[in-house]
PDB file of C-alpha atoms in Angstrom:
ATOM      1  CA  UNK A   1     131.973  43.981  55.571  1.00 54.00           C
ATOM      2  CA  UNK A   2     129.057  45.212  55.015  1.00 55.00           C
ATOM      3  CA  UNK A   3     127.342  48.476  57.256  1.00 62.00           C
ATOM      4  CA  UNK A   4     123.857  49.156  57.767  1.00 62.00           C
ATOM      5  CA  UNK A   5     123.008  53.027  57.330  1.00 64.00           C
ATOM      6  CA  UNK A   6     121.928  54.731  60.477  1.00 67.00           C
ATOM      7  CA  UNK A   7     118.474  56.064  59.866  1.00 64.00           C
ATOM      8  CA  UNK A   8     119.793  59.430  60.710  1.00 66.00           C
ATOM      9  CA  UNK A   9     122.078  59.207  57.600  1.00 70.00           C
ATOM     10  CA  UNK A  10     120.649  60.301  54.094  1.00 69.00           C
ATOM     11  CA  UNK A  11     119.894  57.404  51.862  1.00 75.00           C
ATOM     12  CA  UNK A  12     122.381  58.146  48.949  1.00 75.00           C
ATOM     13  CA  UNK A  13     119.899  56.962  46.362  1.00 79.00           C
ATOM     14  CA  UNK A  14     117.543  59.562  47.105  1.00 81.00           C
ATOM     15  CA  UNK A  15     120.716  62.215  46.653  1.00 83.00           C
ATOM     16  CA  UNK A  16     120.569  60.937  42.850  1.00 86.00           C
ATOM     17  CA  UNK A  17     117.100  60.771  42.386  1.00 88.00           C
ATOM     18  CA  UNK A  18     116.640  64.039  43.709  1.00 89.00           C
ATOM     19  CA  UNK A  19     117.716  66.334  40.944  1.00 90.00           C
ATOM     20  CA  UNK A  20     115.412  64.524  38.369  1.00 92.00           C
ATOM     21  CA  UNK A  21     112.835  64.857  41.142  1.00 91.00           C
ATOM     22  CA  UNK A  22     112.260  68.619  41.306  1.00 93.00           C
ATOM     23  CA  UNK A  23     112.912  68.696  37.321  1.00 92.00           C
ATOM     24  CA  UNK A  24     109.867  66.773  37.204  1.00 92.00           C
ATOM     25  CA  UNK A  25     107.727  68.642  39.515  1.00 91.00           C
ATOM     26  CA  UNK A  26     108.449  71.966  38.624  1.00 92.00           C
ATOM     27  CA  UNK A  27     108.375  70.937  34.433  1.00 91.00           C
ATOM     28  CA  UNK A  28     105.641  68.185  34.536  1.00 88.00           C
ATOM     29  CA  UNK A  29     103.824  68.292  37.278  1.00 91.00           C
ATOM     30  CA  UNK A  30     103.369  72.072  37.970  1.00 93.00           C
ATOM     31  CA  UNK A  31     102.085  72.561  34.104  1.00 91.00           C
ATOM     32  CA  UNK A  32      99.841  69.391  34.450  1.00 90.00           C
ATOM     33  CA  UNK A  33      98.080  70.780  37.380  1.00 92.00           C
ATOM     34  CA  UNK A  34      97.969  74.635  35.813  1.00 92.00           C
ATOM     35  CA  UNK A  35      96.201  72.419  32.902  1.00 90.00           C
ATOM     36  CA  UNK A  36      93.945  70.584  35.062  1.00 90.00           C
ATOM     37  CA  UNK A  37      92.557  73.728  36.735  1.00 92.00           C
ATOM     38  CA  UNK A  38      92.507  75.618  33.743  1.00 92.00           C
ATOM     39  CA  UNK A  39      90.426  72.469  32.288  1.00 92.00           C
ATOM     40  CA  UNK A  40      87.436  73.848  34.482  1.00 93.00           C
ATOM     41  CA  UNK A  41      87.410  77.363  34.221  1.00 92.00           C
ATOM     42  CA  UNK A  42      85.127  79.408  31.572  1.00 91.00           C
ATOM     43  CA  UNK A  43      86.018  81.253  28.648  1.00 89.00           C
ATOM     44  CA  UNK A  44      84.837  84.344  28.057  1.00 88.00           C
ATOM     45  CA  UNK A  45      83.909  86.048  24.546  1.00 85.00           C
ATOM     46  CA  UNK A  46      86.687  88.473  24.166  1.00 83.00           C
ATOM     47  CA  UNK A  47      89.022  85.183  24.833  1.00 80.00           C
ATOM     48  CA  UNK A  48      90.026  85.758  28.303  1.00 86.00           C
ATOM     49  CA  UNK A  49      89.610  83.155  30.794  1.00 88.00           C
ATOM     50  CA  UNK A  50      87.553  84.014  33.741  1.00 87.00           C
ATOM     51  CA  UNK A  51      88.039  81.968  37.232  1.00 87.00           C
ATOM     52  CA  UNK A  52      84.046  80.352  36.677  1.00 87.00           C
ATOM     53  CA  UNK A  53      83.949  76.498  37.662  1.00 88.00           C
ATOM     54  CA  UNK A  54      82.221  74.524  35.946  1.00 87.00           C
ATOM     55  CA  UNK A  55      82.405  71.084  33.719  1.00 89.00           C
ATOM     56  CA  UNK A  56      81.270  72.195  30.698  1.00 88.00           C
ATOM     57  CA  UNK A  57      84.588  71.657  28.784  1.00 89.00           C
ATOM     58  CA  UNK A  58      84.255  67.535  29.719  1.00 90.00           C
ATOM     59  CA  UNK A  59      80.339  67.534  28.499  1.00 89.00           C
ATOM     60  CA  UNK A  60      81.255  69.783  25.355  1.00 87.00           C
ATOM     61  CA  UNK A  61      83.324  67.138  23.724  1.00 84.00           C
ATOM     62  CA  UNK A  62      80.429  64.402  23.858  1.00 82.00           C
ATOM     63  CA  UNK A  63      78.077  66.689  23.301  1.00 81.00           C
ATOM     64  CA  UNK A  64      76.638  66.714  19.190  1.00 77.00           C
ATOM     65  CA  UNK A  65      77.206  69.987  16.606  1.00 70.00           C
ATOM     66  CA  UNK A  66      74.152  69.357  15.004  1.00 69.00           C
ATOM     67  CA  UNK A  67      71.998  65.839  14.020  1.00 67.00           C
ATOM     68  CA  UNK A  68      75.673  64.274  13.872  1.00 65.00           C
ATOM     69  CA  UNK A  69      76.044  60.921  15.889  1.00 67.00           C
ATOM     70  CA  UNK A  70      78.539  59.981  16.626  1.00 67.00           C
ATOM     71  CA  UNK A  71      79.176  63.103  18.193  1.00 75.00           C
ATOM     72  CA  UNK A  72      82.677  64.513  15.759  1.00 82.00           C
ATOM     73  CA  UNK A  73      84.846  64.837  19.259  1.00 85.00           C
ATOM     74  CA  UNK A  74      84.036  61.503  19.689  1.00 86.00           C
ATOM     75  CA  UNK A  75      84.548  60.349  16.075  1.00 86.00           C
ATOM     76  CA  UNK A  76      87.839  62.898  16.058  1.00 87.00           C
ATOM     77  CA  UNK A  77      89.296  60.613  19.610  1.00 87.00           C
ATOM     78  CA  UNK A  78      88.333  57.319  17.995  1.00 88.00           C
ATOM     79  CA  UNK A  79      90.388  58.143  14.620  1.00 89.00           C
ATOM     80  CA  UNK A  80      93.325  59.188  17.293  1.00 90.00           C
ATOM     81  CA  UNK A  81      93.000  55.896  18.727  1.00 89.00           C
ATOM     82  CA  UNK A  82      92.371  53.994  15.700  1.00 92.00           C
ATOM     83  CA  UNK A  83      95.606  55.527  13.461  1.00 93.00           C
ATOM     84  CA  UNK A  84      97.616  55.346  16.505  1.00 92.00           C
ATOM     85  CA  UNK A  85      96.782  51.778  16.883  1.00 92.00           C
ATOM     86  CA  UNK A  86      97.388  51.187  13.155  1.00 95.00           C
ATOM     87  CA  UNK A  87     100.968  53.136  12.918  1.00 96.00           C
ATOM     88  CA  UNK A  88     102.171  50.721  16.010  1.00 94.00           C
ATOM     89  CA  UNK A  89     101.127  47.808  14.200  1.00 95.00           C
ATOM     90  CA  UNK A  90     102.566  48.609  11.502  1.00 97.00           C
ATOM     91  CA  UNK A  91     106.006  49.681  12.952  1.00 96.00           C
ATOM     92  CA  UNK A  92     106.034  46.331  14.631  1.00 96.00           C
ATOM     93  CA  UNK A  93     105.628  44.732  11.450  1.00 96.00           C
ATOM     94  CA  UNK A  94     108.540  46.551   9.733  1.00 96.00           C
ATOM     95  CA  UNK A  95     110.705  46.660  12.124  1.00 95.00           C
ATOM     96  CA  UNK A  96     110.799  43.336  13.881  1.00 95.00           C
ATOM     97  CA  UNK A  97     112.620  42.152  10.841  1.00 94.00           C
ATOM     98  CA  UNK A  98     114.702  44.446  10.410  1.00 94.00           C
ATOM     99  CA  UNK A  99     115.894  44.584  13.941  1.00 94.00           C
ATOM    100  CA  UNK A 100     116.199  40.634  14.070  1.00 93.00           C
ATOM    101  CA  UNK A 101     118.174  40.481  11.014  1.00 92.00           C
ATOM    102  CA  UNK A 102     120.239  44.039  12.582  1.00 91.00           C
ATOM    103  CA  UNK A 103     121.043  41.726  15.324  1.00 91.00           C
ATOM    104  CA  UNK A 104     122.381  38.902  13.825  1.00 88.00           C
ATOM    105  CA  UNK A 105     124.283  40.413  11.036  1.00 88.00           C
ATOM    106  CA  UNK A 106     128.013  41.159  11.022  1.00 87.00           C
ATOM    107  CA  UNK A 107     129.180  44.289  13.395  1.00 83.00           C
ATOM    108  CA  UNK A 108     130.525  45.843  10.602  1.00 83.00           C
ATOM    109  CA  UNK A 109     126.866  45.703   8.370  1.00 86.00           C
ATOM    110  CA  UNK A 110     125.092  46.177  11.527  1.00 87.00           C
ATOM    111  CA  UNK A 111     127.207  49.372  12.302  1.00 88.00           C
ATOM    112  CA  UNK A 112     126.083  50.898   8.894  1.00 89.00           C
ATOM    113  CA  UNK A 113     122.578  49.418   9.034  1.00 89.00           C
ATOM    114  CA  UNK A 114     122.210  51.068  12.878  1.00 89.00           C
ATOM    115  CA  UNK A 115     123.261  54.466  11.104  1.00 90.00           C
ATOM    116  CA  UNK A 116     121.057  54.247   8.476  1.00 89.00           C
ATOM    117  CA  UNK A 117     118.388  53.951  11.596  1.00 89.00           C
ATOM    118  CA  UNK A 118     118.964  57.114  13.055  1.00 88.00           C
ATOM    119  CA  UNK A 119     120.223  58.689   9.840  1.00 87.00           C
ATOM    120  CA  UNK A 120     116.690  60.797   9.780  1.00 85.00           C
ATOM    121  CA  UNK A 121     117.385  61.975  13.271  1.00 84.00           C
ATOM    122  CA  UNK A 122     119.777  64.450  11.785  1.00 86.00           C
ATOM    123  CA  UNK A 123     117.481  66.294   9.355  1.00 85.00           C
ATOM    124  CA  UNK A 124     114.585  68.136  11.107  1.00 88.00           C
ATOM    125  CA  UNK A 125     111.225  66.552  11.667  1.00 87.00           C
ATOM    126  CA  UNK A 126     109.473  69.553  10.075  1.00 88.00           C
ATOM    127  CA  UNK A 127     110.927  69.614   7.179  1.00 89.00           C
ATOM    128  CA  UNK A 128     110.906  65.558   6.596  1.00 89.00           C
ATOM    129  CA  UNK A 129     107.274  66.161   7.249  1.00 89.00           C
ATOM    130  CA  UNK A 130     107.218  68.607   3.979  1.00 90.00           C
ATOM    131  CA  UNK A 131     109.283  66.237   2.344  1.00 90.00           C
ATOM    132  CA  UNK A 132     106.513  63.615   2.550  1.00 89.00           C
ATOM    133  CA  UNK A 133     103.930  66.049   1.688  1.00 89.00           C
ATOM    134  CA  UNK A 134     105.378  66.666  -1.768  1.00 87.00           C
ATOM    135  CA  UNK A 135     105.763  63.464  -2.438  1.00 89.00           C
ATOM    136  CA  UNK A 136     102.061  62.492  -1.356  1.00 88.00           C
ATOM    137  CA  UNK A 137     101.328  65.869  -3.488  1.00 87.00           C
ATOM    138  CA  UNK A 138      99.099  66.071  -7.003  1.00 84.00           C
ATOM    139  CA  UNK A 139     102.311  65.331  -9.173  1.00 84.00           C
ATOM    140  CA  UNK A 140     104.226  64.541  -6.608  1.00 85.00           C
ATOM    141  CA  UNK A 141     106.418  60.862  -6.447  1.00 86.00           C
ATOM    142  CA  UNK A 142     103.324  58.434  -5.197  1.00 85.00           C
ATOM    143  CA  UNK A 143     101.121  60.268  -8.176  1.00 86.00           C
ATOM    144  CA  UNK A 144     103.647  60.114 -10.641  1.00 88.00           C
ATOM    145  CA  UNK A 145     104.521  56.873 -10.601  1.00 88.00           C
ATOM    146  CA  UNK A 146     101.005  55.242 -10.423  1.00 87.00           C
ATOM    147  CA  UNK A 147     100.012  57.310 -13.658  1.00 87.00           C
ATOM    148  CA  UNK A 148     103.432  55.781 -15.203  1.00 87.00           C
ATOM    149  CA  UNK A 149     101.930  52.141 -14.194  1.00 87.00           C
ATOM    150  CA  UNK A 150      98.458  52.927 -15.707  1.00 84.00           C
ATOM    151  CA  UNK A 151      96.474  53.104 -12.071  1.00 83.00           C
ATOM    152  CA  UNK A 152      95.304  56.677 -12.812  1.00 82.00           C
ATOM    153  CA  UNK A 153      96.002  59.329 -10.082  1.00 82.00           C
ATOM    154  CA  UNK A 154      97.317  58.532  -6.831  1.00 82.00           C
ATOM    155  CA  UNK A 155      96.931  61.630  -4.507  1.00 85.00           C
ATOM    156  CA  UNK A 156      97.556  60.384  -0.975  1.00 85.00           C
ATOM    157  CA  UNK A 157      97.725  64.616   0.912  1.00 87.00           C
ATOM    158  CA  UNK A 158      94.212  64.671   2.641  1.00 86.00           C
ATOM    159  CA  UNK A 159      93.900  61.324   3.870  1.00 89.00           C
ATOM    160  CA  UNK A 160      94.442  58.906   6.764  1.00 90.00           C
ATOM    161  CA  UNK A 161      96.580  56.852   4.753  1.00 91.00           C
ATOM    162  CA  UNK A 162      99.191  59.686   4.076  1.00 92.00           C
ATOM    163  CA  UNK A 163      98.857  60.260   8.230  1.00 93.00           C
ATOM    164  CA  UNK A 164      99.746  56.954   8.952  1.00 94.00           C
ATOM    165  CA  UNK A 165     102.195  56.550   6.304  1.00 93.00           C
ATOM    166  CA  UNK A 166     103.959  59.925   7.855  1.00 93.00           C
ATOM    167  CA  UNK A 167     103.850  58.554  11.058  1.00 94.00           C
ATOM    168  CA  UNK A 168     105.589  55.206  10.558  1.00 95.00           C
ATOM    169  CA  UNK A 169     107.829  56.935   9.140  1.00 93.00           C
ATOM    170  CA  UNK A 170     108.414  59.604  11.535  1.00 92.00           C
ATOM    171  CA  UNK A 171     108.598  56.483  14.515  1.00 93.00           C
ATOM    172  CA  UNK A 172     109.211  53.633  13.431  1.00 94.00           C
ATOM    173  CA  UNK A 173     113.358  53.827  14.635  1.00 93.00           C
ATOM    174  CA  UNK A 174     111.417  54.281  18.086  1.00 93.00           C
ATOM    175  CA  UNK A 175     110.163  50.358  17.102  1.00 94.00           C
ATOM    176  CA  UNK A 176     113.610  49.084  15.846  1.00 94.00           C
ATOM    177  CA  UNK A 177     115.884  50.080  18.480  1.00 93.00           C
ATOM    178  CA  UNK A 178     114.550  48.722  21.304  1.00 93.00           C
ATOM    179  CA  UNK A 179     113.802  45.451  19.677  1.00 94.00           C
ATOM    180  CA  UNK A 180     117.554  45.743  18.274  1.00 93.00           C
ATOM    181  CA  UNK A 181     118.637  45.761  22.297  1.00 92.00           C
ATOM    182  CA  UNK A 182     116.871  43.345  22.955  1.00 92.00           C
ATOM    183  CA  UNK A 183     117.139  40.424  20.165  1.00 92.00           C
ATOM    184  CA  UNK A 184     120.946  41.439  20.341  1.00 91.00           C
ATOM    185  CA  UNK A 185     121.157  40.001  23.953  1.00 89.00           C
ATOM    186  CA  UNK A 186     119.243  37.254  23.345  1.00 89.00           C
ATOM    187  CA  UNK A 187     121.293  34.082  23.276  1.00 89.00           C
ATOM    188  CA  UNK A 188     121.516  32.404  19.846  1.00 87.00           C
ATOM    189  CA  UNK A 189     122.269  29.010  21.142  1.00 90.00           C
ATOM    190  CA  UNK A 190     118.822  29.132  22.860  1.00 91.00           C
ATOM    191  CA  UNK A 191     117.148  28.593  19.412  1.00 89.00           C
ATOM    192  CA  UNK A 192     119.337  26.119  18.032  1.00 90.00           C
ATOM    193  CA  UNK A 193     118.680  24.269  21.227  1.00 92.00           C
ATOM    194  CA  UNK A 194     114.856  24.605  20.272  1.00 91.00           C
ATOM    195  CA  UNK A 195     116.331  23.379  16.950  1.00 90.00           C
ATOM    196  CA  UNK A 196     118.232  20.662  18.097  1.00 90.00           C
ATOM    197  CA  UNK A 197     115.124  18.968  19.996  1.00 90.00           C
ATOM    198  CA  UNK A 198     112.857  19.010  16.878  1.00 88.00           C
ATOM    199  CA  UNK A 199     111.429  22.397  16.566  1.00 88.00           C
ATOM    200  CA  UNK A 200     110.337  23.998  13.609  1.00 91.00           C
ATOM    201  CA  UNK A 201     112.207  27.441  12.897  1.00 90.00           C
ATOM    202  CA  UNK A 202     108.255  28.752  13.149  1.00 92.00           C
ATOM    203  CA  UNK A 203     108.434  26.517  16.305  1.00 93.00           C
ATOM    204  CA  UNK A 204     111.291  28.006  17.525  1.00 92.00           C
ATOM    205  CA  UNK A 205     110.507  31.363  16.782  1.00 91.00           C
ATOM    206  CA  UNK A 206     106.798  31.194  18.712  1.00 91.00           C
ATOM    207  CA  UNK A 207     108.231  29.805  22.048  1.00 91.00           C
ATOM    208  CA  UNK A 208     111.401  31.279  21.902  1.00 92.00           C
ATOM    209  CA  UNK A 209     112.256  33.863  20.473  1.00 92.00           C
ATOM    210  CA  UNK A 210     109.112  35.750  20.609  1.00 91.00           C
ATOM    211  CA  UNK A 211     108.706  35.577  24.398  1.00 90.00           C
ATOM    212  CA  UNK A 212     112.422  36.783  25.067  1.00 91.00           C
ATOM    213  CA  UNK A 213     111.709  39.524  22.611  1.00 91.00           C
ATOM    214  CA  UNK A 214     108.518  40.781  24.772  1.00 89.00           C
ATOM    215  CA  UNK A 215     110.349  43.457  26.658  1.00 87.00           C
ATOM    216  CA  UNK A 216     111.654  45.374  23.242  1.00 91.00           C
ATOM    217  CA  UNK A 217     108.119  44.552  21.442  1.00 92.00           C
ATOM    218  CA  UNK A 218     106.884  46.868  24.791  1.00 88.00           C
ATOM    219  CA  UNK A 219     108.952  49.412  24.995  1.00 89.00           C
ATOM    220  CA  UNK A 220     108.969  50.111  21.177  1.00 92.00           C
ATOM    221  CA  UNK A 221     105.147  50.204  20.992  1.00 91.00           C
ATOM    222  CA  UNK A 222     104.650  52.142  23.673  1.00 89.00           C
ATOM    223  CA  UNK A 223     107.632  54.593  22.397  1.00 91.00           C
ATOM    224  CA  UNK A 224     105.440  54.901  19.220  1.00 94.00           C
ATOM    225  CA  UNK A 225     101.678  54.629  20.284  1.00 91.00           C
ATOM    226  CA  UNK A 226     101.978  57.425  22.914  1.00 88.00           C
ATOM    227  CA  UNK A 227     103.232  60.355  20.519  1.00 90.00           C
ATOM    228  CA  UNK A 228     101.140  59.233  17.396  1.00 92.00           C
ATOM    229  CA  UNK A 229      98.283  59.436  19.541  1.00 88.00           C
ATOM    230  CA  UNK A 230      98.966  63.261  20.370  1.00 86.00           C
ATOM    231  CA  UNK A 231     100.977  64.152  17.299  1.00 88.00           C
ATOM    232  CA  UNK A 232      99.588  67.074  15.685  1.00 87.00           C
ATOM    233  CA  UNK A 233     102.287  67.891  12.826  1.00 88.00           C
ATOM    234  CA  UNK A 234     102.117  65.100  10.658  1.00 90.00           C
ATOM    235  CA  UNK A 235      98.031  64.881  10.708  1.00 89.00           C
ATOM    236  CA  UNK A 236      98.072  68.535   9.812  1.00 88.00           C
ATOM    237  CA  UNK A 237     100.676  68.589   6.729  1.00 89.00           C
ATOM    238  CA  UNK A 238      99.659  65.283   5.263  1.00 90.00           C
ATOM    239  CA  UNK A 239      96.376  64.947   6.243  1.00 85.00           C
ATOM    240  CA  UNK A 240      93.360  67.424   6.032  1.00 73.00           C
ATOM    241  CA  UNK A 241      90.236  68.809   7.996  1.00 70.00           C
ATOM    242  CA  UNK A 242      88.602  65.438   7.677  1.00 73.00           C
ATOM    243  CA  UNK A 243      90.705  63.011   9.523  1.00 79.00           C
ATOM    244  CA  UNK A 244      91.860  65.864  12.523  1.00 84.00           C
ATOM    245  CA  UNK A 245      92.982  63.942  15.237  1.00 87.00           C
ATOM    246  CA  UNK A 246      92.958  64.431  19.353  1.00 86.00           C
ATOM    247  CA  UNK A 247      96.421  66.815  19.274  1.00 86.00           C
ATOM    248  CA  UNK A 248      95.579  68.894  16.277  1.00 86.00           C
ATOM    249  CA  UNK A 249      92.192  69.841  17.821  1.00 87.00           C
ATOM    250  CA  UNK A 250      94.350  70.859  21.132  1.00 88.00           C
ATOM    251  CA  UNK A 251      96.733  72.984  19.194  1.00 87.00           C
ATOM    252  CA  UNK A 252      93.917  74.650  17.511  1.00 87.00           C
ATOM    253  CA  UNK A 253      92.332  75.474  20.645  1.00 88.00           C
ATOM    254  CA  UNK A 254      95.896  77.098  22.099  1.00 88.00           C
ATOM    255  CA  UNK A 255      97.028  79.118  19.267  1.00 86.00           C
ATOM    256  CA  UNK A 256      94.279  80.071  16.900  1.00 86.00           C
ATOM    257  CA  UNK A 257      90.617  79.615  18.723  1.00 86.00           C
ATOM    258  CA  UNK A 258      92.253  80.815  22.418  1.00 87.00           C
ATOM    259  CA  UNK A 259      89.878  78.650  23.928  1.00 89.00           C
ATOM    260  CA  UNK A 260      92.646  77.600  26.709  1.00 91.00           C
ATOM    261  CA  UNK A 261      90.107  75.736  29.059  1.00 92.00           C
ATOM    262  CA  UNK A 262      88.433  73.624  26.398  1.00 91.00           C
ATOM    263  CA  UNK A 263      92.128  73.119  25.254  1.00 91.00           C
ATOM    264  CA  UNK A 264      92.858  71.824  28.210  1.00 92.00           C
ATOM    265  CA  UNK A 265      90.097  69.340  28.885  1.00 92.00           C
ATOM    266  CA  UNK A 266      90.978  67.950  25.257  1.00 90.00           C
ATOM    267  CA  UNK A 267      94.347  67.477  26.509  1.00 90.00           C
ATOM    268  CA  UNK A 268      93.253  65.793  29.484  1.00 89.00           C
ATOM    269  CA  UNK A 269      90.786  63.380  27.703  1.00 88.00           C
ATOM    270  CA  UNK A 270      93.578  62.807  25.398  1.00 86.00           C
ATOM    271  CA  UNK A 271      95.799  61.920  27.762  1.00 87.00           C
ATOM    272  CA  UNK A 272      93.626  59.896  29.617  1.00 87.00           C
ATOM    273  CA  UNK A 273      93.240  57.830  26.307  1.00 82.00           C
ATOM    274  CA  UNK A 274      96.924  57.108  26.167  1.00 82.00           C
ATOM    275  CA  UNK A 275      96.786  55.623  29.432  1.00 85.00           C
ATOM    276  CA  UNK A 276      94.135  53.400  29.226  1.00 84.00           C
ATOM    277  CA  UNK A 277      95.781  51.762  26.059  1.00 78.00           C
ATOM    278  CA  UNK A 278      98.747  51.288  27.628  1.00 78.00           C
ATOM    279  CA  UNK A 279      97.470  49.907  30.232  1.00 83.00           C
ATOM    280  CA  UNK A 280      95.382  47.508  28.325  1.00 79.00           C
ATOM    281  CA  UNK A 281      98.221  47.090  26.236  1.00 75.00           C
ATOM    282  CA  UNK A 282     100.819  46.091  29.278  1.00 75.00           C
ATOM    283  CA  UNK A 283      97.851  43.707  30.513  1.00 77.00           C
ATOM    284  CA  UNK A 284      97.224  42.103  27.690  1.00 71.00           C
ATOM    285  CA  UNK A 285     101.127  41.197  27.016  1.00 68.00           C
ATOM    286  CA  UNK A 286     101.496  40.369  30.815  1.00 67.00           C
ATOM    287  CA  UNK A 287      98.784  37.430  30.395  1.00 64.00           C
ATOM    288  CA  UNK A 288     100.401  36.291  27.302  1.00 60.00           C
ATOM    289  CA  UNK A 289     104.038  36.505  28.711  1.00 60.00           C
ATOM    290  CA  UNK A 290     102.458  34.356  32.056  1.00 60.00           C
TER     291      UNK A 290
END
């Protein structure tokens, strides 16, 4: 029989919610708002941060170097935005396939095939990252074997193609294993049902299996747009000072300019980026899944 909890009892649930609770304030929250504050103070010459209000952090990143327009902060958060956009695309086009095959393949292939996913896991991402760099290198694989096909040299390091192409790699098992738990519960019989009435497979595939696969397609682009958009690692190795994105300019501020307070409005800006595309993004897949 069930018994209502006396309102002078404490709700279990918030027992177990509790620990995670004061992790998060006092490891998210507490930084965020040091951040925030230190977002509108004023650095000083010598580097030391002196407790001045004022908003000039915000205005400085619209705010031209020279003649330039667009203005390069704004140029540097629109390539953020842009590549991060890209690399989820393109994980979403990879990996779909690959998940919906991992799904309906034999457990013993799929067991091998899942460990082949997070085989990368086990090597550091730092040094993957130099992996990639020699490869996208003068003389390194990508050069080597387009002079061996006759398309002259192909030196990738320095551009936004070698960032991208270091950050699909770097996420894209953040795309395939959600879509893998999802397609995997999805009910097979559904689709030959679509089958059995007359559908196309293409048929099938746009009203089925695409709308019960809208939770995983989600979760794995969200998994991937939000740290491409502040990664700072990959766009540094592979890529150069010409396509600097949002999270390289922050770490630059923070370890070798010590200009904490512009730092943190970067941050900030960046962050508020993030959460406008998701949001959009969450929208926008809401309206189609209605």
């Amino acid at each position: 029989m069930l018994r209502l909890r006396s309102a002078h009892e404490p709700n279990p649930y918030l027992i177990l919610l509790a620990p995670a609770g004061v992790w998060l304030v006092i490891f998210f929250l507490a930084p965020m708002a040091i951040m925030f504050a230190y977002s509108f103070l004023t650095r000083m010459p010598s580097g030391a941060v002196a407790w001045e209000l004022q908003l000039g952090n915000y205005a400085r990143l619209a705010r031209p170097l020279g003649d330039e327009f667009p203005p390069a902060y704004v140029l540097m958060a629109l390539r953020s935005v842009g590549i991060s956009l890209l690399t989820t695309l393109l994980c979403l086009a990879i990996g779909y396939p690959f998940a919906y095959g991992l799904a309906r393949s034999f457990p013993r292939r799929r067991d091998a095939l899942l460990l082949l996913v997070v085989l990368p896991f086990w090597t550091n991402f730092l040094i993957r990252t130099y992996a990639w760099r020699f490869m996208l290198w003068r003389n390194g694989l990508f050069d080597v074997v387009a002079q061996t096909l006759g398309f002259g040299s192909a030196v990738l390091h320095g551009t936004e193609t070698a960032v991208v192409l270091g950050l699909v790699y770097g996420y894209l098992p953040f795309m395939i294993l959600p879509l893998y738990a999802t397609l995997e519960r999805m009910d097979p019989s559904l689709v030959q049902a679509a089958l059995d009435l007359g559908a196309t497979p293409a048929t099938a595939f746009r009203r089925v299996t695409l709308p019960l696969s809208l939770p995983g397609i989600v979760a794995g682009s969200v998994l991937v747009f939000v740290p491409s958009a502040s990664a700072f690692v990959t766009p540094k190795l592979l890529g150069g000072a010409k396509t600097m994105m949002l999270g390289e300019l922050v770490e630059l501020q923070f370890k070798t300019i010590r200009d904490w307070p512009f730092g943190s409005a970067v941050g900030f800006v960046l962050m508020l980026l993030v959460v406008l595309a998701t949001a959009a993004y969450f929208r926008a897949v809401g309206a189609e899944d209605n």
